[in-house]
PDB file of C-alpha atoms and ligand atoms in Angstrom:
ATOM      1  CA  MET A 199      13.188   8.104   5.583  1.00 97.00           C
ATOM      2  CA  GLN A 200      10.950   7.060   8.596  1.00 97.00           C
ATOM      3  CA  ILE A 201       8.841   8.559  11.147  1.00 96.00           C
ATOM      4  CA  THR A 202       7.745   7.179  14.487  1.00 95.00           C
ATOM      5  CA  ILE A 203       4.155   7.010  15.381  1.00 95.00           C
ATOM      6  CA  GLY A 204       4.193   5.797  19.229  1.00 94.00           C
ATOM      7  CA  SER A 205       6.697   2.738  19.230  1.00 95.00           C
ATOM      8  CA  SER A 206       5.410   1.913  15.410  1.00 97.00           C
ATOM      9  CA  ILE A 207       7.451   2.881  12.395  1.00 98.00           C
ATOM     10  CA  LEU A 208       6.263   4.502   9.136  1.00 98.00           C
ATOM     11  CA  GLU A 209       8.707   4.499   6.644  1.00 98.00           C
ATOM     12  CA  ILE A 210       9.420   5.174   2.765  1.00 98.00           C
ATOM     13  CA  VAL A 211      11.846   3.860   0.706  1.00 98.00           C
ATOM     14  CA  GLN A 212      12.593   3.512  -2.919  1.00 98.00           C
ATOM     15  CA  GLY A 213      12.765  -0.071  -4.383  1.00 98.00           C
ATOM     16  CA  ASP A 214      11.029  -3.123  -5.546  1.00 98.00           C
ATOM     17  CA  ILE A 215       8.013  -4.241  -3.595  1.00 98.00           C
ATOM     18  CA  THR A 216       8.616  -7.759  -4.387  1.00 98.00           C
ATOM     19  CA  ARG A 217      11.839  -7.992  -2.574  1.00 98.00           C
ATOM     20  CA  GLN A 218      10.402  -7.123   0.717  1.00 98.00           C
ATOM     21  CA  ASP A 219      10.685  -9.150   3.823  1.00 97.00           C
ATOM     22  CA  THR A 220       7.572  -7.751   5.564  1.00 98.00           C
ATOM     23  CA  GLU A 221       5.163 -10.310   6.620  1.00 98.00           C
ATOM     24  CA  ALA A 222       2.686  -9.006   4.102  1.00 99.00           C
ATOM     25  CA  ILE A 223       2.832  -6.611   1.043  1.00 99.00           C
ATOM     26  CA  ALA A 224       0.120  -4.698  -0.559  1.00 99.00           C
ATOM     27  CA  ASN A 225      -0.874  -5.168  -4.326  1.00 99.00           C
ATOM     28  CA  ALA A 226      -2.479  -2.417  -6.637  1.00 99.00           C
ATOM     29  CA  ALA A 227      -4.930  -4.859  -8.120  1.00 98.00           C
ATOM     30  CA  ASN A 228      -8.081  -4.577 -10.379  1.00 98.00           C
ATOM     31  CA  ALA A 229     -11.536  -5.462  -9.323  1.00 98.00           C
ATOM     32  CA  ARG A 230     -11.547  -8.796 -11.372  1.00 98.00           C
ATOM     33  CA  LEU A 231      -8.222  -9.794  -9.413  1.00 98.00           C
ATOM     34  CA  ALA A 232      -7.158 -10.606 -12.895  1.00 98.00           C
ATOM     35  CA  GLY A 233      -3.266  -9.526 -12.916  1.00 97.00           C
ATOM     36  CA  GLY A 234      -1.822  -6.951 -15.148  1.00 95.00           C
ATOM     37  CA  GLY A 235       0.927  -4.666 -15.763  1.00 97.00           C
ATOM     38  CA  GLY A 236       2.674  -2.530 -13.030  1.00 98.00           C
ATOM     39  CA  VAL A 237       3.331  -3.756  -9.637  1.00 98.00           C
ATOM     40  CA  ASP A 238       0.522  -6.323 -10.024  1.00 98.00           C
ATOM     41  CA  GLY A 239       2.525  -8.116 -12.917  1.00 98.00           C
ATOM     42  CA  ALA A 240       5.558  -7.976 -10.936  1.00 98.00           C
ATOM     43  CA  ILE A 241       4.016  -9.585  -7.739  1.00 98.00           C
ATOM     44  CA  HIS A 242       2.298 -12.528  -9.724  1.00 98.00           C
ATOM     45  CA  ARG A 243       5.702 -12.812 -11.629  1.00 98.00           C
ATOM     46  CA  ALA A 244       7.869 -12.912  -8.443  1.00 98.00           C
ATOM     47  CA  GLY A 245       5.179 -14.762  -6.142  1.00 98.00           C
ATOM     48  CA  GLY A 246       4.293 -17.542  -8.675  1.00 98.00           C
ATOM     49  CA  PRO A 247       1.031 -19.233  -9.749  1.00 98.00           C
ATOM     50  CA  ALA A 248      -0.473 -19.790  -6.142  1.00 98.00           C
ATOM     51  CA  ILE A 249      -1.253 -16.360  -6.059  1.00 98.00           C
ATOM     52  CA  MET A 250      -3.063 -16.277  -8.986  1.00 98.00           C
ATOM     53  CA  ALA A 251      -4.975 -19.615  -8.037  1.00 98.00           C
ATOM     54  CA  ALA A 252      -6.032 -18.050  -4.800  1.00 98.00           C
ATOM     55  CA  CYS A 253      -7.414 -15.071  -6.791  1.00 98.00           C
ATOM     56  CA  ARG A 254      -9.510 -16.923  -8.980  1.00 98.00           C
ATOM     57  CA  LYS A 255     -11.003 -18.524  -6.117  1.00 98.00           C
ATOM     58  CA  ILE A 256     -12.011 -15.211  -4.302  1.00 98.00           C
ATOM     59  CA  GLY A 257     -13.309 -14.150  -7.916  1.00 98.00           C
ATOM     60  CA  GLY A 258     -13.115 -10.306  -7.370  1.00 98.00           C
ATOM     61  CA  CYS A 259     -12.754  -7.313  -4.927  1.00 98.00           C
ATOM     62  CA  PRO A 260     -14.916  -4.149  -5.368  1.00 98.00           C
ATOM     63  CA  THR A 261     -13.150  -0.975  -5.814  1.00 98.00           C
ATOM     64  CA  GLY A 262     -12.001   0.573  -2.398  1.00 98.00           C
ATOM     65  CA  HIS A 263     -11.678  -2.758  -0.939  1.00 98.00           C
ATOM     66  CA  ALA A 264      -8.867  -5.343  -0.458  1.00 99.00           C
ATOM     67  CA  VAL A 265      -8.667  -9.352   0.082  1.00 98.00           C
ATOM     68  CA  LEU A 266      -5.579 -11.522   1.230  1.00 98.00           C
ATOM     69  CA  THR A 267      -3.764 -14.154  -0.539  1.00 98.00           C
ATOM     70  CA  THR A 268      -0.737 -16.309   0.122  1.00 98.00           C
ATOM     71  CA  GLY A 269       2.557 -14.501  -0.763  1.00 98.00           C
ATOM     72  CA  GLY A 270       3.469 -17.780  -2.830  1.00 98.00           C
ATOM     73  CA  ASN A 271       7.127 -17.682  -3.312  1.00 98.00           C
ATOM     74  CA  LEU A 272       7.578 -14.313  -2.052  1.00 98.00           C
ATOM     75  CA  LYS A 273       9.425 -13.563   1.063  1.00 98.00           C
ATOM     76  CA  ALA A 274       6.213 -12.094   2.436  1.00 98.00           C
ATOM     77  CA  LYS A 275       3.850 -14.528   3.777  1.00 98.00           C
ATOM     78  CA  TYR A 276       0.867 -12.745   2.382  1.00 98.00           C
ATOM     79  CA  VAL A 277      -0.248 -10.553  -0.329  1.00 99.00           C
ATOM     80  CA  ILE A 278      -3.142  -8.074   0.311  1.00 99.00           C
ATOM     81  CA  HIS A 279      -4.722  -7.150  -3.018  1.00 99.00           C
ATOM     82  CA  ALA A 280      -5.997  -3.672  -2.788  1.00 99.00           C
ATOM     83  CA  VAL A 281      -8.431  -2.053  -5.528  1.00 99.00           C
ATOM     84  CA  GLY A 282      -7.687   1.544  -5.933  1.00 98.00           C
ATOM     85  CA  PRO A 283      -9.890   3.846  -8.098  1.00 99.00           C
ATOM     86  CA  VAL A 284      -9.176   4.860 -11.550  1.00 98.00           C
ATOM     87  CA  TYR A 285      -8.833   8.829 -11.437  1.00 98.00           C
ATOM     88  CA  ARG A 286     -11.619  10.250 -13.471  1.00 98.00           C
ATOM     89  CA  GLY A 287     -10.774  14.117 -12.543  1.00 98.00           C
ATOM     90  CA  GLY A 288     -11.341  13.966  -8.920  1.00 98.00           C
ATOM     91  CA  GLY A 289     -15.232  14.402  -8.722  1.00 98.00           C
ATOM     92  CA  LYS A 290     -16.078  10.529  -8.972  1.00 98.00           C
ATOM     93  CA  GLY A 291     -15.326   9.994  -4.810  1.00 98.00           C
ATOM     94  CA  GLU A 292     -11.688   8.864  -5.858  1.00 98.00           C
ATOM     95  CA  ALA A 293     -10.306  10.358  -2.770  1.00 98.00           C
ATOM     96  CA  GLY A 294     -12.648   8.485  -0.413  1.00 98.00           C
ATOM     97  CA  LEU A 295     -11.917   5.400  -2.483  1.00 99.00           C
ATOM     98  CA  LEU A 296      -8.642   5.084  -2.353  1.00 99.00           C
ATOM     99  CA  LYS A 297      -8.464   5.676   1.393  1.00 98.00           C
ATOM    100  CA  SER A 298     -10.510   2.987   1.741  1.00 99.00           C
ATOM    101  CA  ALA A 299      -8.535   0.745  -0.284  1.00 99.00           C
ATOM    102  CA  TYR A 300      -5.655   1.496   2.156  1.00 99.00           C
ATOM    103  CA  LEU A 301      -7.671   0.997   5.076  1.00 98.00           C
ATOM    104  CA  SER A 302      -9.290  -2.260   4.018  1.00 98.00           C
ATOM    105  CA  CYS A 303      -5.482  -3.588   3.863  1.00 98.00           C
ATOM    106  CA  LEU A 304      -4.738  -2.064   7.359  1.00 98.00           C
ATOM    107  CA  LYS A 305      -8.004  -3.683   8.885  1.00 98.00           C
ATOM    108  CA  ILE A 306      -6.964  -7.219   7.365  1.00 98.00           C
ATOM    109  CA  VAL A 307      -3.393  -6.342   8.829  1.00 98.00           C
ATOM    110  CA  SER A 308      -5.063  -5.999  12.257  1.00 98.00           C
ATOM    111  CA  GLU A 309      -7.561  -9.166  12.146  1.00 98.00           C
ATOM    112  CA  LYS A 310      -4.559 -11.395  11.054  1.00 98.00           C
ATOM    113  CA  GLY A 311      -2.392 -10.132  13.744  1.00 98.00           C
ATOM    114  CA  ILE A 312       0.223  -8.977  11.024  1.00 98.00           C
ATOM    115  CA  LYS A 313       3.130  -7.056  12.351  1.00 98.00           C
ATOM    116  CA  SER A 314       4.509  -5.679   9.093  1.00 98.00           C
ATOM    117  CA  ILE A 315       3.369  -4.586   5.730  1.00 98.00           C
ATOM    118  CA  ALA A 316       4.585  -2.968   2.662  1.00 99.00           C
ATOM    119  CA  PHE A 317       2.497  -0.892   0.391  1.00 99.00           C
ATOM    120  CA  PRO A 318       2.961   0.316  -3.302  1.00 99.00           C
ATOM    121  CA  SER A 319       1.367   3.744  -4.284  1.00 99.00           C
ATOM    122  CA  ILE A 320      -2.011   2.363  -5.173  1.00 99.00           C
ATOM    123  CA  SER A 321      -3.686   3.838  -7.988  1.00 99.00           C
ATOM    124  CA  THR A 322      -0.907   6.587  -8.968  1.00 98.00           C
ATOM    125  CA  GLY A 323       0.320   4.408 -11.864  1.00 98.00           C
ATOM    126  CA  VAL A 324      -2.126   3.141 -14.629  1.00 98.00           C
ATOM    127  CA  TYR A 325      -5.226   4.220 -12.722  1.00 98.00           C
ATOM    128  CA  GLY A 326      -3.808   7.801 -13.102  1.00 98.00           C
ATOM    129  CA  TYR A 327      -4.490   9.147  -9.431  1.00 98.00           C
ATOM    130  CA  PRO A 328      -2.339  12.523  -9.106  1.00 98.00           C
ATOM    131  CA  LEU A 329       0.841  11.691  -7.322  1.00 98.00           C
ATOM    132  CA  GLU A 330       1.055  14.327  -4.621  1.00 98.00           C
ATOM    133  CA  GLU A 331      -2.490  13.939  -3.515  1.00 98.00           C
ATOM    134  CA  GLY A 332      -1.879  10.141  -3.604  1.00 98.00           C
ATOM    135  CA  SER A 333       0.619  10.062  -1.396  1.00 98.00           C
ATOM    136  CA  ARG A 334      -0.795  12.490   1.201  1.00 98.00           C
ATOM    137  CA  ILE A 335      -3.757  10.157   1.355  1.00 98.00           C
ATOM    138  CA  ALA A 336      -1.676   6.957   1.598  1.00 98.00           C
ATOM    139  CA  LEU A 337       0.495   8.504   4.396  1.00 98.00           C
ATOM    140  CA  THR A 338      -2.051  10.280   6.569  1.00 98.00           C
ATOM    141  CA  THR A 339      -4.137   7.272   6.649  1.00 98.00           C
ATOM    142  CA  CYS A 340      -1.268   4.990   7.550  1.00 98.00           C
ATOM    143  CA  ARG A 341      -0.595   7.467  10.054  1.00 97.00           C
ATOM    144  CA  ASP A 342      -3.868   7.927  11.560  1.00 97.00           C
ATOM    145  CA  TYR A 343      -4.407   4.073  11.612  1.00 98.00           C
ATOM    146  CA  LEU A 344      -1.021   3.486  13.502  1.00 97.00           C
ATOM    147  CA  SER A 345      -1.894   6.044  16.381  1.00 96.00           C
ATOM    148  CA  GLU A 346      -4.864   3.864  16.964  1.00 97.00           C
ATOM    149  CA  TYR A 347      -3.634   0.556  16.368  1.00 97.00           C
ATOM    150  CA  PRO A 348       0.055   0.437  17.916  1.00 96.00           C
ATOM    151  CA  GLU A 349       0.148  -3.336  17.883  1.00 97.00           C
ATOM    152  CA  ILE A 350       1.178  -2.838  13.970  1.00 98.00           C
ATOM    153  CA  GLU A 351       5.041  -2.514  14.091  1.00 98.00           C
ATOM    154  CA  TRP A 352       5.963  -1.505  10.737  1.00 98.00           C
ATOM    155  CA  VAL A 353       4.520   0.088   7.635  1.00 98.00           C
ATOM    156  CA  ARG A 354       6.708   0.737   4.568  1.00 98.00           C
ATOM    157  CA  PHE A 355       5.883   2.153   1.380  1.00 99.00           C
ATOM    158  CA  VAL A 356       8.175   0.906  -1.274  1.00 99.00           C
ATOM    159  CA  LEU A 357       8.313   3.536  -4.029  1.00 98.00           C
ATOM    160  CA  PHE A 358       9.315   2.826  -7.536  1.00 98.00           C
ATOM    161  CA  GLY A 359      11.674   5.367  -8.980  1.00 97.00           C
ATOM    162  CA  GLU A 360      13.230   8.537  -7.917  1.00 98.00           C
ATOM    163  CA  THR A 361      10.138  10.718  -8.767  1.00 98.00           C
ATOM    164  CA  ASN A 362       7.837   8.381  -6.769  1.00 98.00           C
ATOM    165  CA  TYR A 363      10.218   8.578  -3.784  1.00 98.00           C
ATOM    166  CA  ARG A 364      10.706  12.210  -3.864  1.00 98.00           C
ATOM    167  CA  ALA A 365       6.588  13.112  -3.894  1.00 98.00           C
ATOM    168  CA  TYR A 366       6.585  10.737  -0.882  1.00 98.00           C
ATOM    169  CA  GLU A 367       9.049  12.441   0.920  1.00 98.00           C
ATOM    170  CA  LYS A 368       7.859  15.766   0.564  1.00 98.00           C
ATOM    171  CA  THR A 369       4.515  14.442   1.903  1.00 98.00           C
ATOM    172  CA  LEU A 370       5.941  12.636   4.746  1.00 98.00           C
ATOM    173  CA  LYS A 371       8.550  15.682   5.578  1.00 97.00           C
ATOM    174  CA  ALA A 372       5.281  17.853   5.781  1.00 96.00           C
ATOM    175  CA  LEU A 373       3.465  15.193   8.075  1.00 93.00           C
ATOM    176  CA  GLN A 374       6.518  15.010  10.275  1.00 90.00           C
ATOM    177  CA  ARG A 375       6.195  18.750  10.839  1.00 88.00           C
ATOM    178  CA  GLU A 376       2.580  18.731  11.536  1.00 82.00           C
ATOM    179  CA  TYR A 377       3.243  15.777  14.286  1.00 63.00           C
ATOM    180  CA  ALA A 378       5.984  17.351  15.741  1.00 61.00           C
TER     181      ALA A 378
HETATM  182  N1  AR6 B  33       7.245  -2.312  -6.711  1.00 63.93           N
HETATM  183  C1  AR6 B  33       6.854  -1.143  -6.066  1.00 63.93           C
HETATM  184  N2  AR6 B  33       6.170  -0.331  -6.767  1.00 63.93           N
HETATM  185  C2  AR6 B  33       6.195  -0.733  -8.391  1.00 63.93           C
HETATM  186  C3  AR6 B  33       6.559  -1.814  -8.587  1.00 63.93           C
HETATM  187  C4  AR6 B  33       7.264  -2.586  -8.201  1.00 63.93           C
HETATM  188  N3  AR6 B  33       7.950  -3.717  -8.252  1.00 63.93           N
HETATM  189  N4  AR6 B  33       6.263  -1.722  -9.943  1.00 63.93           N
HETATM  190  C5  AR6 B  33       5.568  -0.587 -10.323  1.00 63.93           C
HETATM  191  N5  AR6 B  33       5.313   0.073  -9.303  1.00 63.93           N
HETATM  192  P1  AR6 B  33       0.385   0.538 -11.078  1.00 63.93           P
HETATM  193  P2  AR6 B  33      -2.277   1.540 -10.317  1.00 63.93           P
HETATM  194  C6  AR6 B  33       4.772   1.430  -8.796  1.00 63.93           C
HETATM  195  O1  AR6 B  33       0.116   0.840 -12.497  1.00 63.93           O
HETATM  196  O2  AR6 B  33      -2.237   2.621 -10.846  1.00 63.93           O
HETATM  197  C7  AR6 B  33      -2.500  -3.184 -12.950  1.00 63.93           C
HETATM  198  O3  AR6 B  33      -2.416  -3.356 -14.335  1.00 63.93           O
HETATM  199  C8  AR6 B  33       4.036   2.124 -10.056  1.00 63.93           C
HETATM  200  O4  AR6 B  33       5.230   2.857 -10.445  1.00 63.93           O
HETATM  201  O5  AR6 B  33       0.861  -0.650 -10.945  1.00 63.93           O
HETATM  202  O6  AR6 B  33      -3.210   0.978  -8.818  1.00 63.93           O
HETATM  203  C9  AR6 B  33      -3.589  -4.035 -12.309  1.00 63.93           C
HETATM  204  O7  AR6 B  33      -3.871  -4.915 -12.551  1.00 63.93           O
HETATM  205  C10 AR6 B  33       3.198   3.079  -9.494  1.00 63.93           C
HETATM  206  O8  AR6 B  33       4.022   4.150  -8.533  1.00 63.93           O
HETATM  207  O9  AR6 B  33      -1.175   0.613 -10.235  1.00 63.93           O
HETATM  208  C11 AR6 B  33      -4.614  -2.896 -12.413  1.00 63.93           C
HETATM  209  O10 AR6 B  33      -5.325  -3.101 -13.449  1.00 63.93           O
HETATM  210  C12 AR6 B  33       2.469   2.181  -8.456  1.00 63.93           C
HETATM  211  O11 AR6 B  33       3.407   1.040  -8.268  1.00 63.93           O
HETATM  212  C13 AR6 B  33      -3.795  -1.460 -12.790  1.00 63.93           C
HETATM  213  O12 AR6 B  33      -2.798  -1.716 -13.060  1.00 63.93           O
HETATM  214  C14 AR6 B  33       1.283   1.743  -8.940  1.00 63.93           C
HETATM  215  O13 AR6 B  33       1.093   1.518 -10.292  1.00 63.93           O
HETATM  216  C15 AR6 B  33      -3.689  -0.614 -11.089  1.00 63.93           C
HETATM  217  O14 AR6 B  33      -3.370   0.756 -11.500  1.00 63.93           O
END
């Protein structure tokens, strides 16, 4: 499913982010940029050691921020490693930090003149952020950014599995109604 924001596209698909042909893909990383399981593990496995070498050089990234590395062997030229919050009940600034993680990626995309990016659902796996609220923050942050920065042509969320896809679909449909 996709919606248009001006001349840009905000899209959700079910699939594997490591196979995307967007110019950049985002990673759901940890603050040490140390690699791990989930989508982080999948990206490092598929992209090869050049990505970890670049992460080691950078050294780390605070929660709510993002850093850019090569895409190594991936189709995507760049990986933007975003660090979302660990969910601790919702009273520890998690919503703001999750929004900031997406925004940091989008700012890097703008600065680099990148035209297309694919995101995973940051923080809603091991970090425990509730999926429905996480999807709302993810999609509204991107929608608002695209309406301000039309030079980004394509933002795609790549959701792993049916449950994740359905949650994002429900949110995107609600946004579409608001937008219409
Ligand atoms: N493509 C797209 N999405 C994926 C893929 C894939 N190949 N694999 C998993 N997902 P998570 P987090 C989904 O746990 O919650 C790591 O160890 C997954 O189903 O990867 O931000 C890091 O090093 C879920 O919907 O990230 C950190 O320590 C989403 O990606 C920590 O986990 C995010 O789940 C970050 O936790």
